[in-house]
C-alpha positions as MATLAB code, in Angstrom:
seq = 'MNLLTGPFLRRAAPAFLAALCAGALPAQNLPDGPGKAELSQACTKCHDVNQVVARKRTASDWSMTLDKMVTQGATPTDAQYDAILNYLIQNYRKPMNVNLASAAGLRDEYGFTDAEGAALVAYRGKNGAFRSAEDMKKVPGVDPTKVDAGKDWMAFQ';
ca = [
      86.369   94.866   59.456;
      88.317   94.140   62.631;
      88.069   97.049   65.097;
      91.578   96.377   66.370;
      93.084   97.241   63.009;
      92.567   99.856   60.388;
      91.200  103.380   60.738;
      89.510  102.775   64.103;
      92.787  101.830   65.780;
      94.605  104.793   64.265;
      91.916  107.154   65.632;
      91.537  105.420   69.005;
      95.201  104.738   69.777;
      96.152  108.308   70.811;
      93.164  108.562   73.158;
      93.861  105.105   74.566;
      97.521  105.930   75.216;
      96.570  109.237   76.839;
      94.168  107.404   79.136;
      96.871  104.916   80.112;
      99.324  107.694   80.921;
      96.794  109.845   82.755;
      97.121  107.747   85.915;
     100.753  108.738   86.295;
     100.246  112.447   85.719;
      98.370  113.304   88.938;
     101.369  112.166   91.012;
     102.922  115.467   89.992;
     100.121  117.162   91.944;
     101.045  115.447   95.200;
     102.611  117.737   97.785;
     106.391  117.569   97.821;
     108.031  115.881  100.758;
     109.717  112.741  101.996;
     107.748  109.680  100.904;
     106.231  111.182   97.759;
     108.454  109.160   95.428;
     107.877  105.957   97.393;
     104.108  106.475   97.313;
     104.161  107.212   93.594;
     106.252  104.132   92.896;
     104.630  101.584   95.190;
     100.976  102.552   95.271;
     100.438  103.383   91.614;
     101.351   99.866   90.537;
      97.738   98.912   91.288;
      95.934  102.228   91.881;
      95.622  105.626   90.309;
      97.219  108.054   92.753;
      93.920  109.960   93.003;
      92.302  106.772   94.262;
      94.999  106.393   96.915;
      94.533  109.887   98.360;
      90.860  110.386   97.490;
      89.840  110.618  101.111;
      91.678  111.562  104.224;
      92.110  108.990  106.961;
      93.243  109.019  110.543;
      96.815  107.920  111.192;
      95.531  104.573  112.469;
      93.398  104.103  109.357;
      96.362  104.850  107.059;
      98.415  102.251  108.910;
      95.637   99.657  108.555;
      95.204  100.534  104.872;
      98.898  100.017  104.165;
      98.874   96.758  106.128;
      95.935   95.600  104.004;
      97.800   96.441  100.803;
     100.778   94.391  102.001;
      98.512   91.397  102.703;
      97.160   91.784   99.171;
     100.589   91.611   97.583;
     102.262   95.009   97.873;
     105.968   94.567   98.606;
     107.443   97.796   99.968;
     110.595   97.557  102.030;
     110.300   98.568  105.676;
     111.882  101.927  104.830;
     109.449  102.491  101.932;
     106.484  101.489  104.103;
     107.519  103.967  106.814;
     108.125  106.738  104.267;
     104.727  106.173  102.619;
     102.890  106.008  105.941;
     104.542  109.176  107.231;
     103.853  110.970  103.934;
     100.171  110.007  103.973;
      99.763  110.991  107.621;
     101.496  114.320  107.054;
      99.553  115.237  103.913;
      96.266  113.295  103.943;
      95.373  112.912  107.590;
      91.821  113.274  108.770;
      91.284  114.885  112.156;
      89.872  112.637  114.860;
      87.117  113.875  117.153;
      88.834  113.668  120.534;
      85.477  113.879  122.300;
      84.392  110.557  120.803;
      87.727  108.748  120.907;
      88.456  105.912  123.291;
      91.582  105.869  125.443;
      93.118  103.363  123.010;
      92.155  105.567  120.059;
      93.847  108.566  121.659;
      96.927  106.442  122.296;
      97.077  105.094  118.764;
      96.319  108.368  117.023;
      98.314  110.852  119.068;
     100.917  108.825  120.935;
      99.479  109.270  124.409;
     100.315  106.560  126.908;
      97.541  104.252  128.106;
      97.436  106.241  131.361;
      97.186  109.570  129.505;
      94.403  108.238  127.267;
      92.487  106.983  130.296;
      92.997  110.319  132.076;
      91.672  112.237  129.058;
      88.583  110.026  128.786;
      87.904  110.225  132.540;
      88.352  114.006  132.578;
      86.067  114.380  129.561;
      83.438  112.198  131.250;
      83.540  114.270  134.421;
      83.926  117.769  132.933;
      82.291  117.538  129.528;
      83.617  117.752  126.006;
      86.944  119.350  125.222;
      86.556  122.573  123.251;
      90.206  123.011  122.344;
      93.676  121.565  122.695;
      94.194  123.992  125.573;
      91.396  122.210  127.470;
      93.222  118.915  127.007;
      96.432  120.381  128.430;
      94.612  120.988  131.731;
      94.204  117.259  132.345;
      96.533  116.126  135.140;
      99.071  113.564  133.962;
      98.855  114.465  130.266;
     102.016  115.621  128.504;
     101.135  118.987  126.909;
     103.812  118.523  124.231;
     101.862  115.514  122.925;
      98.719  117.642  122.773;
     100.606  120.330  120.850;
     102.116  117.767  118.483;
      98.690  116.430  117.509;
      96.522  119.540  117.711;
      96.416  120.066  113.943;
      94.668  116.695  113.620;
      92.226  117.062  116.491;
      88.566  117.845  116.053;
      86.392  119.044  118.936;
      82.828  118.794  117.571;
];
């Protein structure tokens, strides 16, 4: 008897169809917000949405991940790319340890200028590890509004 026909197929088909549809269902569990629809549409062509958001990443890592997907054939428009990146950063961002970050890492992750990143690293080297965002605001030449904007994604271990 051929397994693709007959009683086996009739018993297996509902489970098989449920498994195929299961990948689309978790998208409903994504947080609402701009970019959710774009992520659901673009990223689930090749991945289960749970695979996409399985682990948090820094903003820089999300950008590199999306760039990698584009080199592997993903074709989002520029607007879709930006919406997806912003959505992932807003909802699935991993804090960066600012006490281990380089000046370039601080620039890329939090939008500090090169001079601000260098000032933060120099201050940290001279005065020891930052314990809070408030400590970072004390660094001469650093814009405190940038510290405030990124404080939810800063780690101080």
